[in-house]
Coordinates of C-alpha atoms in Angstrom, one line a residue:
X1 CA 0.0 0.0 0.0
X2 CA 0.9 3.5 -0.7
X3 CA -0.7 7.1 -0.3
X4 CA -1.6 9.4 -2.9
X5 CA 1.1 12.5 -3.4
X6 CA -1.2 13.8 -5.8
X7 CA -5.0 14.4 -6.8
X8 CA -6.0 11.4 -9.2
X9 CA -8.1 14.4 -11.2
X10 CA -5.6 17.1 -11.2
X11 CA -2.3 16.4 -10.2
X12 CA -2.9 19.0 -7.3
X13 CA -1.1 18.4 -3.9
X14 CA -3.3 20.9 -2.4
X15 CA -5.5 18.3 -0.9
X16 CA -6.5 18.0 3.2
X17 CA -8.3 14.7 4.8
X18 CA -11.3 15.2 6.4
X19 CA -12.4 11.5 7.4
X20 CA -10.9 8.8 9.3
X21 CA -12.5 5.4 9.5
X22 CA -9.7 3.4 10.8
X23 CA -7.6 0.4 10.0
X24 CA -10.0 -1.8 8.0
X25 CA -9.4 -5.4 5.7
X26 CA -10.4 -4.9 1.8
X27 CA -14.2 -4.8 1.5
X28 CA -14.2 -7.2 -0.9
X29 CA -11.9 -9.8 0.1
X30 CA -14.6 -12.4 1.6
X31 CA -12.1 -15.2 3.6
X32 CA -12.1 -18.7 2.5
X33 CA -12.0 -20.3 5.8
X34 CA -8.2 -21.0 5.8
X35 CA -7.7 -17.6 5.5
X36 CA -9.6 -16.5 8.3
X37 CA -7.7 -14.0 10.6
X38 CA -4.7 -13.8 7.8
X39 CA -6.1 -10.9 6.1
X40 CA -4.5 -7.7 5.4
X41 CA -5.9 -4.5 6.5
X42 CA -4.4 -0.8 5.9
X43 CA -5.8 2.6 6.8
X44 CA -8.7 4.1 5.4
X45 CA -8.4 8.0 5.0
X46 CA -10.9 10.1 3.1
X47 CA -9.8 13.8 1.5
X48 CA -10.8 16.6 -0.5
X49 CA -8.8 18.8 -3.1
X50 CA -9.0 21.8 -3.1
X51 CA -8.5 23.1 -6.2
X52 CA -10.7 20.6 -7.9
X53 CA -13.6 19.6 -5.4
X54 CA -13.0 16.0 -5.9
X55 CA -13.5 13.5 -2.8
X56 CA -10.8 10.4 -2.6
X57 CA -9.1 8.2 -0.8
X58 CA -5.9 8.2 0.1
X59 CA -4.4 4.9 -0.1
X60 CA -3.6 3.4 -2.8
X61 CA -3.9 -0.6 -2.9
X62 CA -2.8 -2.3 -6.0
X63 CA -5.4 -3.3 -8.8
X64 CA -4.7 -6.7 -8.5
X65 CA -5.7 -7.5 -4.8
X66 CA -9.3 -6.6 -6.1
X67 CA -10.2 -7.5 -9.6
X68 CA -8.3 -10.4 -10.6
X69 CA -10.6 -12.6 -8.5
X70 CA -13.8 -10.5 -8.0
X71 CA -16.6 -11.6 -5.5
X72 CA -19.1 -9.9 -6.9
X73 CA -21.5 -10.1 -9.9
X74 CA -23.9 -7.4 -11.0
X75 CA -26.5 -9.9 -12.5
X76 CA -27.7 -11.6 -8.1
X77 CA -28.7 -7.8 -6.8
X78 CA -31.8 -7.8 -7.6
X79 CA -35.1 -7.0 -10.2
X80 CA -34.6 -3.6 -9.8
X81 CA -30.9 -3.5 -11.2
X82 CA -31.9 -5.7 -13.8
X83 CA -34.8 -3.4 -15.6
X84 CA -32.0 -0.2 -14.6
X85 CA -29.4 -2.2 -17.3
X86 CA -32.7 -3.0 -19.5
X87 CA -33.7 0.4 -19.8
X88 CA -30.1 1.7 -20.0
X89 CA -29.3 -0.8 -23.0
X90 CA -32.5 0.7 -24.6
X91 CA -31.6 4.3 -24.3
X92 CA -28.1 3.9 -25.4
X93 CA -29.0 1.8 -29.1
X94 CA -32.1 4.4 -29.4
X95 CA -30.4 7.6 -28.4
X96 CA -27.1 7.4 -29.9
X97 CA -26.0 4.3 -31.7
X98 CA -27.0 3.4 -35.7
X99 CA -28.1 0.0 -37.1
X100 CA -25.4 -2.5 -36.4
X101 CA -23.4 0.3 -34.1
X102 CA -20.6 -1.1 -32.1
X103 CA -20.2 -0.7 -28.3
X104 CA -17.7 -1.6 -26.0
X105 CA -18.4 -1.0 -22.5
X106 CA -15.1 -1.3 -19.4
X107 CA -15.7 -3.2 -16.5
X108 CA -18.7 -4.9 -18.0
X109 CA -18.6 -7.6 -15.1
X110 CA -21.4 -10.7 -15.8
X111 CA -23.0 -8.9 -18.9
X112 CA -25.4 -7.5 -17.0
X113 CA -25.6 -4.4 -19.7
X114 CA -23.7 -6.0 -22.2
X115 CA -26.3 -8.9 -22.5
X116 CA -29.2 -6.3 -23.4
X117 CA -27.1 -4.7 -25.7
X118 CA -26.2 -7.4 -27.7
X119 CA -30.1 -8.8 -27.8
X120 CA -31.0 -5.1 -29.8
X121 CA -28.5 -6.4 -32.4
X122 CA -25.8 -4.6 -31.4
X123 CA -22.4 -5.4 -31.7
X124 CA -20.6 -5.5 -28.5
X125 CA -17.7 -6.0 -26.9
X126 CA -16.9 -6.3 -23.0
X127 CA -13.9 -5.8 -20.9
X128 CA -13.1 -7.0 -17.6
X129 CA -10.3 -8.0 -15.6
X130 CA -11.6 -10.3 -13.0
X131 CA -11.1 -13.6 -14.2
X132 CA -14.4 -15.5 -12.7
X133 CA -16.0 -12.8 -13.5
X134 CA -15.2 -12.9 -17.3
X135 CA -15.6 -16.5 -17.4
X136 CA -19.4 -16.0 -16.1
X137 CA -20.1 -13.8 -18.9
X138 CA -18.6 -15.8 -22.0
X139 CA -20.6 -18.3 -20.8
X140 CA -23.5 -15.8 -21.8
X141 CA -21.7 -15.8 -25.3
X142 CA -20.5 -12.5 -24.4
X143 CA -17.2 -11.2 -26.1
X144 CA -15.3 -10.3 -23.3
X145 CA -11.5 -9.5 -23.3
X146 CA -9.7 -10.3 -19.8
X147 CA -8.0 -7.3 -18.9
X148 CA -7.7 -3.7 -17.8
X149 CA -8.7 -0.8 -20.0
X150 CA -6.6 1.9 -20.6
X151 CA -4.6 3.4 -23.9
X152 CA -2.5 0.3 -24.3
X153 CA -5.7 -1.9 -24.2
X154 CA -7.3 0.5 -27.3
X155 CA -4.7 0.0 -29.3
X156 CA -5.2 -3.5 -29.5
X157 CA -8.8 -3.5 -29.6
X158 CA -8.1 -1.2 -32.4
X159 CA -6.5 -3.8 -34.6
X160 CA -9.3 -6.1 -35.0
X161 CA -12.6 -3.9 -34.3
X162 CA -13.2 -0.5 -35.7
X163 CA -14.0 2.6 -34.0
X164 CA -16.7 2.5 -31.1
X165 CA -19.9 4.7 -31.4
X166 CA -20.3 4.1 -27.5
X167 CA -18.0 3.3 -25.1
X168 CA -19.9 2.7 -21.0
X169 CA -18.6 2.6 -17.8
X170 CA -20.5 1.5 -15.0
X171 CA -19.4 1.8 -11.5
X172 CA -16.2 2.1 -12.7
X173 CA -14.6 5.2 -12.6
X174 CA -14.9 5.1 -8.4
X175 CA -12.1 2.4 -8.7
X176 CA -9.1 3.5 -10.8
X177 CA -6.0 5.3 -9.5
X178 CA -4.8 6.2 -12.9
X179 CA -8.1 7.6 -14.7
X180 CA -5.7 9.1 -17.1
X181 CA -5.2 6.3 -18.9
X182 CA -9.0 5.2 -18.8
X183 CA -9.6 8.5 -20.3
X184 CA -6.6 8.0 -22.7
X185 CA -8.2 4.4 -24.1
X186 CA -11.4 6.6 -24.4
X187 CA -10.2 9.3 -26.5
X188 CA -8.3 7.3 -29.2
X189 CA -10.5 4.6 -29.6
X190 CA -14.2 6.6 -29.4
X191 CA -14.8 7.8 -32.9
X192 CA -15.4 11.3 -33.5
X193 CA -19.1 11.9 -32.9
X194 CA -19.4 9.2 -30.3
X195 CA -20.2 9.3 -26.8
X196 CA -18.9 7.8 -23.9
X197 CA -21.9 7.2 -20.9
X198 CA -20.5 6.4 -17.3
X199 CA -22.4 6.1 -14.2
X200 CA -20.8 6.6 -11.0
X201 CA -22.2 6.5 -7.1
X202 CA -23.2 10.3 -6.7
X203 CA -21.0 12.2 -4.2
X204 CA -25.0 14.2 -3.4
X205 CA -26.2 11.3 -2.4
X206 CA -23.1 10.1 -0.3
X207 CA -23.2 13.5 1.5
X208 CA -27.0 14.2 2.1
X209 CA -27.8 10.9 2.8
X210 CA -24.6 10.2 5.3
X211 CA -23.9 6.9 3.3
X212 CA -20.5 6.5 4.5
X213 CA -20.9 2.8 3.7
X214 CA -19.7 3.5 0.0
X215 CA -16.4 4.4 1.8
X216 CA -13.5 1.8 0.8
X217 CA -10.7 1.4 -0.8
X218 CA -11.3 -0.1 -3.7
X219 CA -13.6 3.3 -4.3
X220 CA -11.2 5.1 -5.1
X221 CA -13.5 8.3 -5.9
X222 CA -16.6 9.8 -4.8
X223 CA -17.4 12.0 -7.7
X224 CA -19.8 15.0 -8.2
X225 CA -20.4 16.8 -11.8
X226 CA -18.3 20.1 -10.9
X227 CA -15.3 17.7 -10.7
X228 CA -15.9 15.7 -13.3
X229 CA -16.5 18.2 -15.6
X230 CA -13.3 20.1 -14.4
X231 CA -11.5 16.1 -15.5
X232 CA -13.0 16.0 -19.0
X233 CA -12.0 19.3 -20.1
X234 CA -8.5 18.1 -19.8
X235 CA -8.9 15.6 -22.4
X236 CA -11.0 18.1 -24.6
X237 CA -14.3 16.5 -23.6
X238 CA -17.4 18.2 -22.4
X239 CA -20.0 16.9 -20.2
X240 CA -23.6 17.1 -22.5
X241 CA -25.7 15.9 -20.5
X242 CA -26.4 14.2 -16.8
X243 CA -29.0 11.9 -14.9
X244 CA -29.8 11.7 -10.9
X245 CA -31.4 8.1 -10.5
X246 CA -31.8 6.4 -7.7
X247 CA -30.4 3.5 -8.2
X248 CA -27.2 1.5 -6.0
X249 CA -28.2 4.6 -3.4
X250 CA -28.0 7.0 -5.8
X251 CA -26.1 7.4 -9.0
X252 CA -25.4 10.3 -11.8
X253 CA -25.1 8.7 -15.6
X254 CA -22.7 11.3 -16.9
X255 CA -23.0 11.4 -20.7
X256 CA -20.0 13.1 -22.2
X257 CA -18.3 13.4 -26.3
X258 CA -15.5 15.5 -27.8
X259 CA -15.7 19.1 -27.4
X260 CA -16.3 19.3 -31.2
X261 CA -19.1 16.3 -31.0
X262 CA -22.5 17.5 -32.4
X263 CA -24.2 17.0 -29.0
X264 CA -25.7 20.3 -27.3
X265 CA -25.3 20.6 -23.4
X266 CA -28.4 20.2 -21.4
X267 CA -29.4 22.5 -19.1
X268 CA -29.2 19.3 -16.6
X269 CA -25.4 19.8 -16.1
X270 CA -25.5 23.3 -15.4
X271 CA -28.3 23.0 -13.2
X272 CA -26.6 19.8 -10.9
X273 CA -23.6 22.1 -10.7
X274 CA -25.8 24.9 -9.4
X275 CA -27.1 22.4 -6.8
X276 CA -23.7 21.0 -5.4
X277 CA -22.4 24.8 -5.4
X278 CA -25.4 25.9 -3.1
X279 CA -24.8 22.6 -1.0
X280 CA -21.0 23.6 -1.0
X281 CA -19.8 20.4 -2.0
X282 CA -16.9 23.0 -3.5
X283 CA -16.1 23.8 0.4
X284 CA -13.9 21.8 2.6
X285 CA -15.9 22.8 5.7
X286 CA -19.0 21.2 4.2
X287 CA -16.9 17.4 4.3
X288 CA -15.9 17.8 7.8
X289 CA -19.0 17.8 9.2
X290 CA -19.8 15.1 7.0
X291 CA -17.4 13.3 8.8
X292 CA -19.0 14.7 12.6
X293 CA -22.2 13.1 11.3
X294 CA -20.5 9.7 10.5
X295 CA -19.0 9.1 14.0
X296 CA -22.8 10.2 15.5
X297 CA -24.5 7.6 13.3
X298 CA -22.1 4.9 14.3
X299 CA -22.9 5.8 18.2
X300 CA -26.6 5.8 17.1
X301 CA -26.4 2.0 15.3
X302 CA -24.3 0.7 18.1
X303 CA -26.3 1.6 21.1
X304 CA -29.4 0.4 18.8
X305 CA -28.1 -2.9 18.7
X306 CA -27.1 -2.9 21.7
X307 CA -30.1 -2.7 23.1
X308 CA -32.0 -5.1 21.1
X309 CA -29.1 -8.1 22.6
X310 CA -29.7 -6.9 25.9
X311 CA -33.6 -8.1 25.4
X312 CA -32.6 -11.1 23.8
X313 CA -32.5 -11.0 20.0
X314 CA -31.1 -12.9 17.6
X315 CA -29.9 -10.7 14.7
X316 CA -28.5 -11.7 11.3
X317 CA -26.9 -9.8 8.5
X318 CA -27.9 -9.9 4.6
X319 CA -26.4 -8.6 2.1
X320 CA -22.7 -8.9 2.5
X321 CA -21.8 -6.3 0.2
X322 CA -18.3 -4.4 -0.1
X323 CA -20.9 -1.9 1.5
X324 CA -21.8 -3.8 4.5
X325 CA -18.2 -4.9 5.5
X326 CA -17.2 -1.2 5.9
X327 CA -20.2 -0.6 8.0
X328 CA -19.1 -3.9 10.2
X329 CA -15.5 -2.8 10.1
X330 CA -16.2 0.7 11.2
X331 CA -18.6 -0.3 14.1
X332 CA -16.6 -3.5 15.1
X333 CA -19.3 -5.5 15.1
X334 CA -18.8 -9.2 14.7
X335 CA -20.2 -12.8 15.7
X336 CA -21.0 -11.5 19.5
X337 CA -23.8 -9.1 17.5
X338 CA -24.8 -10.6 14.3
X339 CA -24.8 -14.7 14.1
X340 CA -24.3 -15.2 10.4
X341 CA -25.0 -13.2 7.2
X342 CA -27.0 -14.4 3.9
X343 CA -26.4 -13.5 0.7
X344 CA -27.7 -14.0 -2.8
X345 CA -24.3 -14.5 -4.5
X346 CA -22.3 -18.0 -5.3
X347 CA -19.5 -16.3 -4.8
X348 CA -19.7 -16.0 -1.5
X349 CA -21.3 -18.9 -0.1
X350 CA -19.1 -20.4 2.5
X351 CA -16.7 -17.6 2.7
X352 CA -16.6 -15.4 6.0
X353 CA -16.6 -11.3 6.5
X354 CA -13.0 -9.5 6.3
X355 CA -12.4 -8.2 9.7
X356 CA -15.4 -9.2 11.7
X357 CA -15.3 -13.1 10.7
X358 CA -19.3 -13.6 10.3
X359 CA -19.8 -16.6 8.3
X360 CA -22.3 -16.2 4.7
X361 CA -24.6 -18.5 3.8
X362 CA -27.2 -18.9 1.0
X363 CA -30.8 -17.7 1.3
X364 CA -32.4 -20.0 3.5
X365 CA -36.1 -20.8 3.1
X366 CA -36.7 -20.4 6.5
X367 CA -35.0 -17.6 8.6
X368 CA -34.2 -18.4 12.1
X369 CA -33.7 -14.2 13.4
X370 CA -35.4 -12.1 15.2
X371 CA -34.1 -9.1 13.0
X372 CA -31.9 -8.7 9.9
X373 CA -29.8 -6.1 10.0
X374 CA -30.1 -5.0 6.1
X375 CA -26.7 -4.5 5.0
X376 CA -26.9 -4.5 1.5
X377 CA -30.3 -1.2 2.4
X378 CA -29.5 0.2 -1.1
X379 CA -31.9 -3.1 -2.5
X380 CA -34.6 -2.4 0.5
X381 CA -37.5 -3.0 -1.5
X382 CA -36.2 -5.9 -3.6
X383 CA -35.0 -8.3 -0.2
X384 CA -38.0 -7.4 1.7
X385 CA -40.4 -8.8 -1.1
X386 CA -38.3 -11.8 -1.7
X387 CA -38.0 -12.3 2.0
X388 CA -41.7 -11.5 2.8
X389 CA -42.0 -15.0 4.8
X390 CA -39.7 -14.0 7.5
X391 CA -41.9 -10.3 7.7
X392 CA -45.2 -12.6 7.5
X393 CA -43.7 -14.4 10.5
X394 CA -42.9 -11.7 12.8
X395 CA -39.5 -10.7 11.6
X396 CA -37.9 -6.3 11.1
X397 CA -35.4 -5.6 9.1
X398 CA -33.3 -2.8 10.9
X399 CA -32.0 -0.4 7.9
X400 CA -28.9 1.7 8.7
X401 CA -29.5 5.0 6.1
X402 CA -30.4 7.5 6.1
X403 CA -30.8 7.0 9.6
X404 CA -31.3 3.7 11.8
X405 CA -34.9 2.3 11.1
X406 CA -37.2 -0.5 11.2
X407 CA -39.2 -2.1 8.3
X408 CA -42.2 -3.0 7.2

């Protein structure tokens, strides 16, 4: 592990740390059971540049420790991430791409867009560097090349397929130290009038909503549109347009083309960039009490639980996301508080919680728990439909954001 010297946007040094979370394992790195109590951990440090607003973290882990063997796949979260990547697929070929038009979209992970894509008779083509993830999606039929994206990677790409009309990336732009070269691959293989769509977690929603739980390290970045668009430039890109969903606890799809591209701005980006200017997610004060609200919530959480051991529940975890092993981390709460966790992906079955040791199992068809403590809250409605037996049957689920609540 190292530590930034510079802004990953800007080059600036003129950058200050405002949150602390501790010393805390890799959120994804689920423990086979022989490597329980032999993981790694490294500090956790959260800062804001000055000079170009942007929100990162500090260390810097190597790419390999996360994506070469990947624990999670985009295709188990849920019914409401699949018909976001149907509708996405459907907006892309209809807004922007002619018959036949060729896409290649950068961390495509299972397919979960790529699939749709290709089923409106487009031509696609995937990369990914996580190995099992890759393999997953070729046996979709996907095309998929194993690797990491960047300038090197387009020149190859370049040698057997033609230009792109769109390039996509989803969820990845929060988890690259060099976005220079990302950027780079873009720009030379992205043909003149084409576009290239991202979506990214929103830094709004991060802030307003205290959702400190999309802290780790392999997000790198917590992005907002004033930075962004302060990135782009660099490379002679603009920003055209941008959309707030709701999605993964809210996300902006940033839809952005050469300078010269015949693609007006909307008066969305101006007006986002209004909004975070009058929230003053341009101010460094604004982030450290951000980071005063984080160590309340965790006070609030832990004396909640607390109190429902004291009377004698049982409580379980699901969803062990990257998400929820930060939160677990962060309130050092392991197998004295929660008993186990469930979770919908294969990939984790068996495997135990960095840091806290909880074992994850599959879904069960009975729930033995007096509450579930709903780590993976961003798919609320989703789990608490499929799990509407263990609600029928007396069971809460105690969601941690905005602030601690119960449901139904």
């Amino acid at each position: 592990m190292t530590q930034i010297q510079n802004c990953r946007l800007c080059d600036s040094k003129n950058f200050e740390i405002f949150l602390r979370l501790g010393t805390m394992p890799l959120a994804g790195d689920f423990l086979k059971p022989e490597d329980v109590g032999k993981e790694k951990s490294y500090p956790l440090d959260v800062c804001f540049c000055k000079d170009c607003t942007s929100v990162q973290v500090v260390e810097m882990v190597p790419r390999d420790t996360f994506f070469r063997d990947y624990r999670y796949l985009s295709s188990v979260t849920g019914n409401s991430v699949l018909e976001h990547f149907k509708t996405y697929a459907s907006e892309i070929k209809d807004r922007f791409l002619p018959e036949n038009g060729f896409v290649v979209e950068v961390a495509c992970n299972d397919g979960i867009l790529l699939g749709p894509l290709k089923n409106l008779g487009l031509k696609v083509l995937g990369v990914d560097p996580a190995k099992n993830v890759v393999k997953v999606a070729r046996e979709k039929g996907l095309d998929v090349i194993d690797d990491y994206f960047g300038l090197d990677l387009s020149k190859h790409i370049l040698k057997k397929y033609e230009k792109a009309d769109v390039i996509v990336g989803n969820a990845v732009f929060a988890h690259v130290d060099n976005l220079d070269d990302i950027l780079q691959g873009v720009k030379n293989l992205l043909n003149d009038n084409g576009v290239f769509v991202f979506e990214v977690n929103y830094l709004g929603d991060m802030i307003d909503e205290l959702q400190y739980d999309v802290i780790y390290h392999e997000h790198t970045m917590y992005h907002s549109v004033l930075a962004l668009q302060k990135f782009l430039k660099r490379f002679e890109m603009k920003i055209f347009d941008v959309k707030h969903l709701g999605i993964r606890g809210g996300t902006i799809r940033i839809y952005s083309s050469f300078n010269n591209a015949n693609h007006e701005i909307s008066e969305n980006v101006q007006s986002l960039i209004n909004s975070e200017l009058n929230k003053g997610y341009d101010k460094f004060e604004t982030f450290k009490e951000f980071a005063c609200r984080c160590e309340e919530h965790k006070k609030n959480m832990l004396n909640l639980l607390d109190d429902l051991k004291k009377d004698g529940k049982k409580i379980i975890g699901y969803g062990m996301s990257g998400r929820g092993n930060t939160m677990l981390n962060y309130w050092k709460v392991g197998t004295d508080v929660i008993d186990y966790g469930i979770d919908a992906s294969p990939e984790r079955y068996g495997r135990f919680v960095p840091g806290m040791h909880i074992p994850i199992k599959p879904p069960q068809h009975k729930i033995d728990a007096d509450y579930i403590l709903l780590l993976a809250w961003i798919f609320a409605e989703d789990i608490i439909e499929k799990e509407s037996n263990f609600v029928e049957n007396g069971g809460k689920f105690l969601i941690p954001f905005p602030e601690p609540h119960f449901a139904p």
